[in-house]
Structure formats: structure tokens, C-alpha cells
Coordinates of C-alpha atoms (C1' of nucleotides) in Angstrom, one line a residue:
Chain A
M109 CA 32.2 22.0 17.1
S110 CA 34.0 25.1 16.0
A111 CA 35.8 26.3 19.1
A112 CA 37.3 24.1 21.7
T113 CA 36.5 26.8 24.3
G114 CA 37.7 26.0 27.8
R115 CA 36.4 22.5 28.2
T116 CA 36.1 20.8 31.5
K117 CA 37.8 22.7 34.2
R118 CA 39.3 26.0 33.3
R119 CA 37.6 29.3 33.8
G120 CA 38.8 31.7 31.1
D121 CA 36.4 34.6 31.8
A122 CA 33.4 35.4 33.9
L123 CA 30.1 33.6 33.4
S124 CA 27.7 35.3 31.1
K125 CA 24.4 34.4 29.4
E126 CA 26.2 34.2 26.1
R127 CA 28.8 31.7 27.4
I128 CA 26.1 29.6 29.0
V129 CA 24.0 29.6 25.8
E130 CA 27.0 28.6 23.7
M131 CA 27.9 25.8 26.0
A132 CA 24.3 24.6 26.0
I133 CA 24.3 24.5 22.2
A134 CA 27.5 22.5 22.3
I135 CA 26.0 20.0 24.7
L136 CA 22.8 19.7 22.7
D137 CA 24.6 19.2 19.5
T138 CA 27.1 16.7 20.8
N139 CA 25.1 14.7 23.3
G140 CA 21.5 15.4 22.6
E141 CA 18.6 16.9 24.5
D142 CA 18.7 14.6 27.4
A143 CA 22.3 15.4 28.1
L144 CA 21.5 19.1 28.7
T145 CA 21.1 19.4 32.5
F146 CA 22.1 22.2 34.8
R147 CA 24.5 20.0 36.5
A148 CA 26.3 19.0 33.3
L149 CA 26.3 22.6 32.2
A150 CA 27.7 23.8 35.5
E151 CA 30.5 21.2 35.4
R152 CA 31.5 22.1 31.9
L153 CA 31.5 25.8 32.8
A154 CA 33.4 25.0 36.0
T155 CA 30.8 26.6 38.3
G156 CA 27.9 25.7 40.5
S157 CA 24.6 24.7 39.1
G158 CA 22.9 27.6 40.9
A159 CA 25.2 30.2 39.3
I160 CA 23.5 29.6 36.0
Y161 CA 20.2 30.9 37.4
W162 CA 21.8 34.3 37.9
H163 CA 22.0 34.7 34.2
V164 CA 19.1 32.6 33.0
A165 CA 15.6 32.4 34.4
D166 CA 15.0 28.7 33.9
K167 CA 15.5 25.8 31.4
D168 CA 12.8 27.1 29.2
E169 CA 14.6 30.4 28.7
L170 CA 17.8 28.7 28.2
L171 CA 16.4 26.5 25.4
A172 CA 14.7 29.5 23.8
A173 CA 17.9 31.5 23.8
A174 CA 19.9 28.6 22.3
T175 CA 17.2 28.3 19.6
D176 CA 17.3 32.0 18.9
A177 CA 21.1 32.0 18.6
V178 CA 21.1 29.1 16.1
I179 CA 18.4 30.5 13.9
T180 CA 19.8 34.1 13.9
R181 CA 23.2 32.7 12.9
A182 CA 21.6 30.6 10.1
M183 CA 19.7 33.6 8.8
G184 CA 22.8 35.7 8.7
N185 CA 24.6 33.6 6.1
G186 CA 24.1 34.3 2.5
V187 CA 20.4 34.9 2.8
R188 CA 20.8 38.4 1.4
D189 CA 20.0 37.3 -2.1
A190 CA 18.6 40.0 -4.3
K191 CA 16.2 38.0 -6.4
P192 CA 13.1 37.3 -4.3
L193 CA 12.5 33.7 -5.5
L194 CA 16.1 32.7 -4.9
G195 CA 16.0 34.5 -1.5
I196 CA 13.0 32.5 -0.4
R197 CA 14.7 29.3 -1.4
A198 CA 17.9 30.4 0.4
I199 CA 15.9 31.0 3.6
A200 CA 14.2 27.7 3.3
L201 CA 17.5 25.9 2.9
A202 CA 19.1 27.9 5.7
V203 CA 16.4 26.8 8.1
F204 CA 16.5 23.3 6.8
D205 CA 20.3 23.0 7.2
A206 CA 20.2 24.6 10.7
F207 CA 17.6 22.1 11.8
D208 CA 19.7 19.3 10.3
A209 CA 22.9 20.5 12.1
H210 CA 21.1 21.0 15.3
P211 CA 18.3 18.4 15.5
W212 CA 17.0 19.7 18.8
V213 CA 16.1 23.0 17.3
G214 CA 13.1 21.6 15.4
G215 CA 11.3 20.7 18.5
Q216 CA 11.9 24.1 20.0
M217 CA 10.4 26.2 17.3
G218 CA 6.9 27.2 18.0
R219 CA 7.7 27.4 21.6
R220 CA 8.2 31.2 21.2
P221 CA 6.6 32.0 17.8
W222 CA 7.0 35.7 18.4
G223 CA 10.7 35.7 19.3
P224 CA 13.3 37.6 17.3
A225 CA 14.4 34.5 15.4
M226 CA 10.9 33.9 14.2
L227 CA 10.5 37.5 13.2
Q228 CA 13.5 37.2 10.9
I229 CA 12.1 34.3 9.1
Y230 CA 8.6 35.9 8.9
E231 CA 10.0 39.0 7.4
G232 CA 12.5 37.2 5.2
I233 CA 9.8 35.3 3.5
G234 CA 7.0 37.9 3.6
G235 CA 9.2 40.7 2.4
R236 CA 10.2 38.8 -0.7
L237 CA 6.6 37.9 -1.4
L238 CA 5.8 41.6 -1.3
A239 CA 8.7 42.2 -3.7
L240 CA 7.3 39.6 -6.0
G241 CA 4.1 41.6 -6.2
A242 CA 1.9 38.9 -4.8
P243 CA -1.7 39.9 -4.9
K244 CA -2.6 41.6 -1.6
R245 CA -5.5 39.4 -0.5
A246 CA -3.4 36.3 -1.2
L247 CA -0.3 37.6 0.4
F248 CA -1.1 36.4 3.9
D249 CA -2.2 33.0 2.7
A250 CA 0.9 32.5 0.7
W251 CA 3.2 33.6 3.5
S252 CA 1.4 31.4 6.0
V253 CA 1.8 28.3 3.8
L254 CA 5.5 28.9 3.1
V255 CA 6.4 29.7 6.7
N256 CA 4.4 26.8 8.1
Y257 CA 5.8 24.4 5.5
I258 CA 9.4 25.4 6.1
L259 CA 9.2 25.3 9.9
G260 CA 7.0 22.2 9.9
V261 CA 9.0 20.1 7.5
G262 CA 12.2 21.2 9.2
G263 CA 10.7 19.9 12.5
Q264 CA 9.6 16.6 11.1
N265 CA 12.8 16.1 9.4
A266 CA 14.8 16.9 12.4
A267 CA 12.7 14.4 14.4
N268 CA 13.6 11.8 11.8
A269 CA 17.2 12.6 12.0
R270 CA 17.1 12.3 15.8
L271 CA 15.5 8.9 15.4
L272 CA 17.9 7.7 12.8
S273 CA 20.9 8.8 14.8
H274 CA 20.2 6.0 17.2
E275 CA 20.3 3.6 14.4
I276 CA 23.7 2.2 13.5
D277 CA 23.0 2.2 9.8
R278 CA 20.6 4.7 8.3
T279 CA 20.3 3.0 5.0
K280 CA 19.8 -0.4 6.6
F281 CA 17.0 1.0 8.7
L282 CA 15.3 2.6 5.8
A283 CA 15.6 -0.6 3.9
N284 CA 13.9 -2.4 6.8
V285 CA 11.0 0.1 6.7
A286 CA 10.7 -0.2 3.0
A287 CA 10.6 -4.0 3.2
E288 CA 7.9 -3.8 5.9
W289 CA 5.9 -1.5 3.7
A290 CA 6.3 -3.8 0.8
R291 CA 4.8 -6.6 2.8
L292 CA 1.6 -4.7 3.6
D293 CA -1.7 -5.7 2.1
L294 CA -1.6 -4.3 -1.5
A295 CA -5.4 -3.8 -1.5
K296 CA -5.4 -1.7 1.7
Y297 CA -2.1 0.2 1.1
P298 CA -1.6 0.6 -2.7
F299 CA 0.2 3.8 -2.4
V300 CA 2.5 3.0 0.5
H301 CA 3.3 -0.2 -1.3
Q302 CA 4.3 1.7 -4.4
I303 CA 6.5 4.3 -2.8
A304 CA 8.3 1.8 -0.6
T305 CA 11.1 1.6 -3.1
Q306 CA 11.5 5.3 -3.5
L307 CA 11.8 5.8 0.2
R308 CA 15.2 4.3 0.3
E309 CA 16.8 6.4 -2.3
H310 CA 15.2 9.8 -1.7
D311 CA 17.1 12.8 -0.5
D312 CA 15.4 14.7 2.2
R313 CA 16.9 18.0 1.3
E314 CA 16.0 17.7 -2.4
Q315 CA 12.6 16.6 -1.4
F316 CA 12.2 19.6 0.8
L317 CA 13.2 22.0 -1.9
A318 CA 10.8 20.4 -4.4
G319 CA 8.1 21.1 -1.8
V320 CA 9.1 24.8 -1.6
D321 CA 9.0 25.0 -5.4
L322 CA 5.7 23.3 -5.6
I323 CA 4.2 25.8 -3.1
L324 CA 5.7 28.7 -5.1
A325 CA 4.1 27.3 -8.1
G326 CA 0.8 27.2 -6.2
I327 CA 1.2 30.8 -5.2
G328 CA 1.5 31.6 -8.9
T329 CA -2.0 30.4 -9.4
L330 CA -3.5 32.5 -6.7
R331 CA -4.2 35.5 -8.9
Q332 CA -7.0 33.6 -10.6
A333 CA -10.4 33.9 -9.1
K334 CA -11.4 31.4 -6.5
A335 CA -14.0 29.7 -8.7
R336 CA -11.7 29.5 -11.7
R337 CA -8.9 28.1 -9.5
K338 CA -11.0 25.3 -8.2
R339 CA -11.9 24.2 -11.7
S340 CA -8.3 24.4 -12.8
I341 CA -7.2 22.1 -9.9
E342 CA -9.5 19.5 -11.2
R343 CA -8.4 20.0 -14.8
G344 CA -4.7 20.1 -13.8
L345 CA -4.8 16.8 -12.2
Chain B
M146 CA -13.9 13.4 27.8
S147 CA -16.4 10.8 26.6
A148 CA -16.4 8.2 29.3
A149 CA -16.2 8.9 33.0
T150 CA -14.6 5.6 33.5
G151 CA -13.6 4.6 37.0
R152 CA -12.1 7.9 38.3
T153 CA -10.1 8.1 41.4
K154 CA -10.3 5.1 43.5
R155 CA -12.5 2.3 42.2
R156 CA -11.1 -0.6 40.2
G157 CA -13.8 -1.7 37.9
D158 CA -11.8 -4.2 35.9
A159 CA -8.3 -5.4 35.6
L160 CA -5.5 -3.2 34.3
S161 CA -4.8 -3.3 30.6
K162 CA -2.8 -1.4 28.2
E163 CA -5.9 0.1 26.7
R164 CA -7.2 1.4 30.0
I165 CA -3.8 2.8 30.8
V166 CA -3.6 4.6 27.4
E167 CA -7.1 6.0 27.8
M168 CA -6.3 7.4 31.2
A169 CA -3.1 8.8 29.9
I170 CA -5.0 10.6 27.2
A171 CA -7.5 12.0 29.7
I172 CA -4.7 13.3 31.9
L173 CA -2.8 14.8 28.9
D174 CA -6.0 16.5 27.6
T175 CA -7.1 17.8 30.9
N176 CA -3.9 18.8 32.7
G177 CA -1.2 18.9 30.0
E178 CA 2.0 17.1 29.3
D179 CA 3.7 17.9 32.6
A180 CA 0.9 16.3 34.5
L181 CA 1.4 12.9 33.0
T182 CA 3.5 11.0 35.5
F183 CA 3.5 7.4 36.3
R184 CA 2.6 8.3 39.9
A185 CA -0.5 10.3 38.8
L186 CA -1.4 7.7 36.4
A187 CA -1.1 4.9 39.0
E188 CA -3.2 6.9 41.5
R189 CA -6.0 7.5 39.0
L190 CA -6.0 3.9 38.1
A191 CA -5.9 2.9 41.7
T192 CA -2.8 0.8 41.4
G193 CA 0.9 1.0 42.0
S194 CA 3.2 2.9 39.7
G195 CA 5.2 -0.2 38.9
A196 CA 2.1 -2.1 37.7
I197 CA 2.0 0.1 34.6
Y198 CA 5.3 -1.3 33.5
W199 CA 3.8 -4.7 33.2
H200 CA 1.7 -3.4 30.3
V201 CA 3.8 -0.7 28.9
A202 CA 7.6 -0.7 28.3
D203 CA 8.2 2.9 29.3
K204 CA 7.0 6.5 29.0
D205 CA 8.0 6.7 25.4
E206 CA 5.8 3.8 24.4
L207 CA 3.0 5.1 26.5
L208 CA 3.1 8.5 24.6
A209 CA 3.4 6.7 21.3
A210 CA 0.4 4.5 22.1
A211 CA -1.7 7.5 23.2
T212 CA -0.8 9.3 20.0
D213 CA -1.6 6.3 17.8
A214 CA -5.0 6.0 19.5
V215 CA -5.9 9.7 19.0
I216 CA -4.9 9.7 15.3
T217 CA -6.5 6.4 14.5
R218 CA -9.8 7.6 16.0
A219 CA -9.6 10.9 14.1
M220 CA -8.9 9.1 10.8
G221 CA -11.9 6.9 11.4
N222 CA -14.5 9.7 11.3
G223 CA -15.9 10.6 8.0
V224 CA -12.7 10.4 6.1
R225 CA -14.1 7.9 3.7
D226 CA -15.0 10.6 1.2
A227 CA -15.3 9.2 -2.3
K228 CA -14.0 12.3 -4.2
P229 CA -10.2 12.4 -3.9
L230 CA -9.9 16.1 -3.5
L231 CA -12.5 16.3 -0.8
G232 CA -11.0 13.3 0.8
I233 CA -7.6 14.9 1.1
R234 CA -9.2 18.0 2.6
A235 CA -11.1 15.9 5.0
I236 CA -8.0 14.1 6.2
A237 CA -6.2 17.4 6.6
L238 CA -9.0 18.8 8.7
A239 CA -9.3 15.6 10.7
V240 CA -5.6 15.8 11.6
F241 CA -5.9 19.5 12.3
D242 CA -8.9 19.1 14.6
A243 CA -7.3 16.2 16.4
F244 CA -4.2 18.3 17.1
D245 CA -6.4 21.1 18.2
A246 CA -8.4 18.9 20.6
H247 CA -5.3 17.2 21.9
P248 CA -2.5 19.8 21.8
W249 CA 0.1 17.4 23.1
V250 CA -0.2 15.2 20.0
G251 CA 1.5 17.7 17.7
G252 CA 4.7 17.3 19.6
Q253 CA 4.6 13.5 19.5
M254 CA 4.2 13.1 15.7
G255 CA 7.5 12.3 14.1
R256 CA 8.5 10.4 17.1
R257 CA 7.4 7.2 15.4
P258 CA 7.1 8.2 11.7
W259 CA 6.5 4.6 10.7
G260 CA 3.8 3.7 13.2
P261 CA 0.3 2.6 12.3
A262 CA -1.2 6.0 12.7
M263 CA 1.3 7.6 10.3
L264 CA 0.6 4.8 7.8
Q265 CA -3.0 5.7 7.7
I266 CA -2.3 9.3 7.0
Y267 CA 0.3 8.4 4.4
E268 CA -2.0 6.1 2.5
G269 CA -5.0 8.3 3.0
I270 CA -3.3 11.2 1.2
G271 CA -1.2 9.1 -1.2
G272 CA -4.0 6.8 -2.3
R273 CA -6.1 9.8 -3.3
L274 CA -3.3 11.4 -5.2
L275 CA -3.0 8.1 -7.1
A276 CA -6.8 8.2 -7.8
L277 CA -6.4 11.8 -9.1
G278 CA -4.0 10.5 -11.6
A279 CA -1.1 12.6 -10.5
P280 CA 1.9 12.1 -12.8
K281 CA 4.0 9.3 -11.6
R282 CA 7.3 11.1 -11.2
A283 CA 5.6 14.0 -9.4
L284 CA 3.5 11.7 -7.2
F285 CA 6.2 11.3 -4.5
D286 CA 6.9 15.0 -4.4
A287 CA 3.2 16.0 -4.1
W288 CA 2.6 13.4 -1.4
S289 CA 5.6 14.5 0.6
V290 CA 4.6 18.2 0.5
L291 CA 1.0 17.5 1.5
V292 CA 1.9 15.2 4.4
N293 CA 4.7 17.4 5.7
Y294 CA 2.5 20.4 5.5
I295 CA -0.4 18.8 7.3
L296 CA 1.7 17.3 10.0
G297 CA 4.0 20.3 10.3
V298 CA 1.3 23.0 10.5
G299 CA -0.7 20.9 12.9
G300 CA 2.3 20.7 15.1
Q301 CA 3.1 24.4 14.9
N302 CA -0.5 25.3 15.5
A303 CA -0.8 23.0 18.5
A304 CA 2.3 24.6 20.0
N305 CA 0.6 27.9 19.6
A306 CA -2.5 26.7 21.2
R307 CA -0.5 25.3 24.1
L308 CA 1.1 28.7 24.5
L309 CA -2.1 30.6 24.3
S310 CA -3.8 28.4 26.8
H311 CA -1.7 29.9 29.4
E312 CA -2.9 33.3 28.5
I313 CA -6.1 34.5 30.1
D314 CA -7.3 36.2 27.0
R315 CA -6.3 34.9 23.6
T316 CA -7.5 38.0 21.6
K317 CA -5.8 40.3 24.1
F318 CA -2.5 38.5 23.7
L319 CA -2.7 38.6 19.9
A320 CA -3.5 42.2 20.1
N321 CA -0.4 42.8 22.1
V322 CA 1.7 40.9 19.6
A323 CA 0.2 42.9 16.8
A324 CA 0.8 46.1 18.6
E325 CA 4.4 45.2 19.1
W326 CA 4.8 44.3 15.5
A327 CA 3.3 47.6 14.5
R328 CA 6.0 49.4 16.5
L329 CA 8.8 47.7 14.6
D330 CA 11.0 49.7 12.3
L331 CA 9.0 50.0 9.1
A332 CA 12.1 50.0 6.9
K333 CA 13.5 46.8 8.4
Y334 CA 10.2 45.0 8.8
P335 CA 7.8 46.2 6.0
F336 CA 6.0 42.9 5.8
V337 CA 5.5 42.1 9.4
H338 CA 4.4 45.6 9.8
Q339 CA 1.7 45.2 7.2
I340 CA 0.3 41.9 8.4
A341 CA 0.2 43.0 12.0
T342 CA -3.5 43.9 11.7
Q343 CA -4.5 40.7 9.9
L344 CA -2.9 38.6 12.6
R345 CA -5.6 39.5 15.1
E346 CA -8.6 38.6 13.0
H347 CA -7.3 35.5 11.2
D348 CA -8.8 32.0 11.7
D349 CA -6.1 29.3 12.1
R350 CA -8.4 26.6 10.6
E351 CA -9.4 28.6 7.6
Q352 CA -5.8 29.6 7.1
F353 CA -4.7 26.0 7.2
L354 CA -7.3 24.9 4.7
A355 CA -6.2 27.7 2.4
G356 CA -2.8 26.3 2.6
V357 CA -3.9 22.8 1.6
D358 CA -5.8 24.3 -1.4
L359 CA -2.8 26.3 -2.4
I360 CA -0.6 23.1 -2.4
L361 CA -3.2 21.2 -4.4
A362 CA -3.2 24.0 -6.9
G363 CA 0.6 23.7 -7.0
I364 CA 0.3 20.0 -7.7
G365 CA -1.9 20.9 -10.6
T366 CA 1.0 22.6 -12.2
L367 CA 3.4 19.7 -11.8
R368 CA 2.6 18.1 -15.2
Q369 CA 4.4 20.9 -16.9
A370 CA 8.1 20.4 -17.7
K371 CA 10.5 21.7 -15.1
A372 CA 11.8 24.5 -17.3
R373 CA 8.4 25.6 -18.3
R374 CA 7.3 25.5 -14.7
K375 CA 10.1 27.8 -13.6
R376 CA 9.1 30.4 -16.1
S377 CA 5.5 30.1 -15.2
I378 CA 6.2 30.8 -11.6
E379 CA 7.9 34.1 -12.5
R380 CA 5.1 35.0 -14.9
G381 CA 2.4 33.9 -12.4
L382 CA 3.6 36.3 -9.8
Chain C
dA139 C1' 26.9 41.8 42.2
dC140 C1' 27.9 37.3 41.5
dC141 C1' 29.0 32.6 42.7
dT142 C1' 28.8 28.0 45.6
dG143 C1' 26.8 23.7 46.6
dA144 C1' 23.8 21.4 49.7
dA145 C1' 18.9 20.7 50.2
dC146 C1' 14.1 20.1 48.5
dA147 C1' 10.5 18.2 45.9
dC148 C1' 9.8 15.5 42.2
dC149 C1' 10.5 12.2 38.3
dG150 C1' 11.2 7.5 35.5
dT151 C1' 12.4 3.1 36.3
dT152 C1' 13.6 -1.2 38.9
dC153 C1' 12.8 -5.0 41.7
dA154 C1' 12.1 -8.0 45.8
dA155 C1' 8.1 -9.3 47.7
dG156 C1' 3.4 -10.5 47.6
dT157 C1' -1.2 -12.7 45.5
Chain D
dA115 C1' 0.6 -14.0 35.5
dC116 C1' -0.1 -9.8 37.5
dC117 C1' 0.3 -6.3 41.1
dT118 C1' 2.5 -3.5 45.2
dG119 C1' 5.2 0.1 46.8
dA120 C1' 9.7 1.1 48.6
dA121 C1' 14.2 2.2 46.8
dC122 C1' 17.5 4.2 43.4
dA123 C1' 19.5 7.5 40.5
dC124 C1' 18.6 11.6 38.6
dC125 C1' 16.4 16.1 37.6
dG126 C1' 15.0 21.5 37.9
dT127 C1' 15.0 24.9 41.1
dT128 C1' 15.9 27.3 45.6
dC129 C1' 18.5 29.6 48.9
dA130 C1' 21.5 30.5 52.9
dA131 C1' 26.1 31.3 52.9
dG132 C1' 30.2 33.0 50.9
dT133 C1' 33.3 36.5 48.0

DNA sequence: ACCTGAACACCGTTCAAGT
DNA sequence: ACCTGAACACCGTTCAAGT
């Protein structure tokens, strides 16, 4: 989107892994996952399809590199917040927004859970939990929940976005789903029935952030002993 | 796995969507996603590849039907627990175990977020939150977090399982990752450094359940006013 | 060292032809 | 109504041949 770098035919500079990856990202963003083929990539780079294999092992590596690039870039922006809690929220939103801007990324996470992009997220969340002074035993649990939630929701949400992009009208589609849900048997689906209306007006991003806050609140309860916690859950609800 | 229904050549009964879907599940479970082709499916069903299209629109629908079948089956087993909290945990585990037994399912969720399988999970969680008497305004948030976490983690975890299945030795691989992490710059990666050891010995399923409990604990705090909650988070940690 | 582009094996999907 | 299987358009990947 940002740079109109040498579109169809011209060859500004030599081929490089970086150029290939950038072009791949552009194709993925603009035309979706199915549009990323070695042939399309080669044409846009004004080269032969085989040339790409000199710089990239295969499609798997290409996708992984594209994902790494997107996440690294997202983590670079304003995620250096000093306050731990705000930093965690900032990371969560950075990941969410990256997934939103590049809907194909969601499906790629987890493909290389030990890549450099993942490491940044792991440390970004974990380091701040450390700074918060989270109890040692609970630290791993808390970290795991946060990371899994952030990556997981991002993925689900991106999948939804991908789906809805095919629909002409997002609100119309959601209205249809809500209407269908409202028609369900009230006795069998009391809950779905009830939230059918809220579905239409809810904001995914706000929803996501509310989830992060809820988990942070849960982490706050972790210092209590296990037995006490269990009772407090029952009481709390 | 359960039924050795008409393997390679014999044609017991007529083709049907159900038979096709069951065979697809068998192939996916045994040989992975890449192995599911219409040709392989046709051969195993002792028919022509085009015949499948009489019962199934395309590969997308086939995958969706297979996913629905797996989830519906998983939700059918012992998830009728009377106690709401235990019921939510049971659903979470049922989904987790289904993803574990069928690693391809994780990637398919979210493809049809409004399908019947999803509805069952939505209502299963939401109905129990209702029964717990969760505060109305917070109900939607709480439900969203739980559902997203359960589906998201399941997906991530299944992706990991898929990755590790290629590795000869799971523990050996994890040991390698841990060793790599331990070699990272301590100043830049204090947290990852610290958890490197725990990575090897942790149990994904337990970890997952700890996450569910943590979220449930967080839901318990939701009745407090927003301002009060924020302060309590800071205090809690 | 790096690029070209035809060739190979394979895929999802279609469809005229059969029963 | 349901099945067959060749045909079509397309894909990832390879590789002899070029510079």
C-alpha cells in the first residue's frame, strides 16, 4: 500500500529475498492468499518463476518470512511503553491491528512458533509480567494465557474479517446472522438468542481489549492460594 | 479410527455425503491435510472423483462438514455436566481434546463461525455463564473471552502438534528450543531466558486448563465497577 | 552467482457420456 | 438420479540452459 514500487514490468534493482517478501506481502494484502503464486510473484517482479527459488527455499519459507516481517514491523511501533500494564495492552493491540491489516497473517502464526517474530511477542508480554512482580509460580500460567489469547483471538478475528470481506455489506451480513439466531429455539439456545442483538453492534477491537483486561484482572487473583481462589470464583459469580 | 468401513476397493453401500465426510476425516487424521485430495478420496471410496461433487459442493464444504462432524461428536460426550463451572471446563477440555485428536480441525475453525458446531460451543459456554448469574453487561465480554480463548488456544496448540509430529522426538525438539532460548542475550530476553527450562516439562493440557481457570477468576472480578477494577489490578499484582 | 522459462507431477473442478 | 473418468486450467517445484 505504502510504496508503488516498480509494479508490473520494470526491474529497478536486483532480486533479493527482501524484495520478494515485500512483493509477496503486497499481493497477499491486496488480492488474498489464493493470489500468491510463484507465477504471479515472478510476473510482478519481472523475472522467471524459478528465480525466486534462488532466494527462498519454498512457499512455506516465503509465507513465514512475510509473517515475520509484518509482526516485527508491528512490534516496532510504539510498543516501548514504560508502564507494564499499558505495554501489554499496547502489544495486544499492535498484534490485533497487524492481523486486521493483513488478514492472512492470522492463519500463519503458529506455523513457526519459535521464530523471531514470536520471540518478540513472548518477551514483550513476559518481560512486563516480570516487571509487574507477578508471583513466580503463576508467571508461566499468566504468560501462557495472555499470549495464547492474543494470538488466538487475532487469528479468529482475522478469519472473520477474511470471511466478511467476501460479503458486500458487513452490517447486512451480521444482521442476517443475528436474525437467524433470533429464530432459533429459545429453549435450546437461550444464550445465543439473547446476544443476537448485541452481535450486530459490537466492536471487535473493543471486545478484544475487554478480554485482555479481564485476563489481567484474573492474573491479579493468582496470588491467592489455589483453594481460596476456587471458592472466590464461586462467590464472585 | 473406530470403524474399518469398506477400505480400498469394495463398495458396501451407495455413496452418501456422510460416507464421504467420514472417509475424509479418516484421511485427514491418518495422513494429514495434504493427503486429502478428491482423487485419493475417490479411490478409497472406489468411485470416480467427479462422483463426490454430486454430494458435496466443493472442497471447502467438505472440510467444513468434516469439522462440524468432529466438533458435534466431541460436544456430545459428557458435556452435560449440571454444575455450570464444571460444564464450562468440560467443554473446554472436549474442544481441546478434539483438536488434539484431529490436528487439522484447529485450522478449520473460524472458517464458518456461524455453523452448527460453533453454535453448540457458543451456547454451551454462554448458557452456563447465564446460569452462573454473570452480570448482564459483562456477560457478553466474559463469553467472548472464553470462547475466543478456547478456540484460539486449541488452534495454536493443534498447530504445534502438527509441527511436532514431523519431529522424531518431541522432547528432544523442545530441549533444542529451550537450549536456543537459554543462549539468548539475557539483557534483551530476560523472560524467555527464565522460562526456557519450564518449556520442556510443561503439559499443554494442564496449561490450557489453568488458562480457563484464570479467565473464570477474572470473570469473578467483573461485577466491580470499571474504575475500581483498574485499581484492583494494579494492587493485585 | 544469479536468472530464465519450459517441463513435470499434481491438484480442484467440470462435463459429456453412461447406467 | 447418480456415477464415470477424461479433460481443463492451474499450481509448486525442478532443472538444463543461459549470462
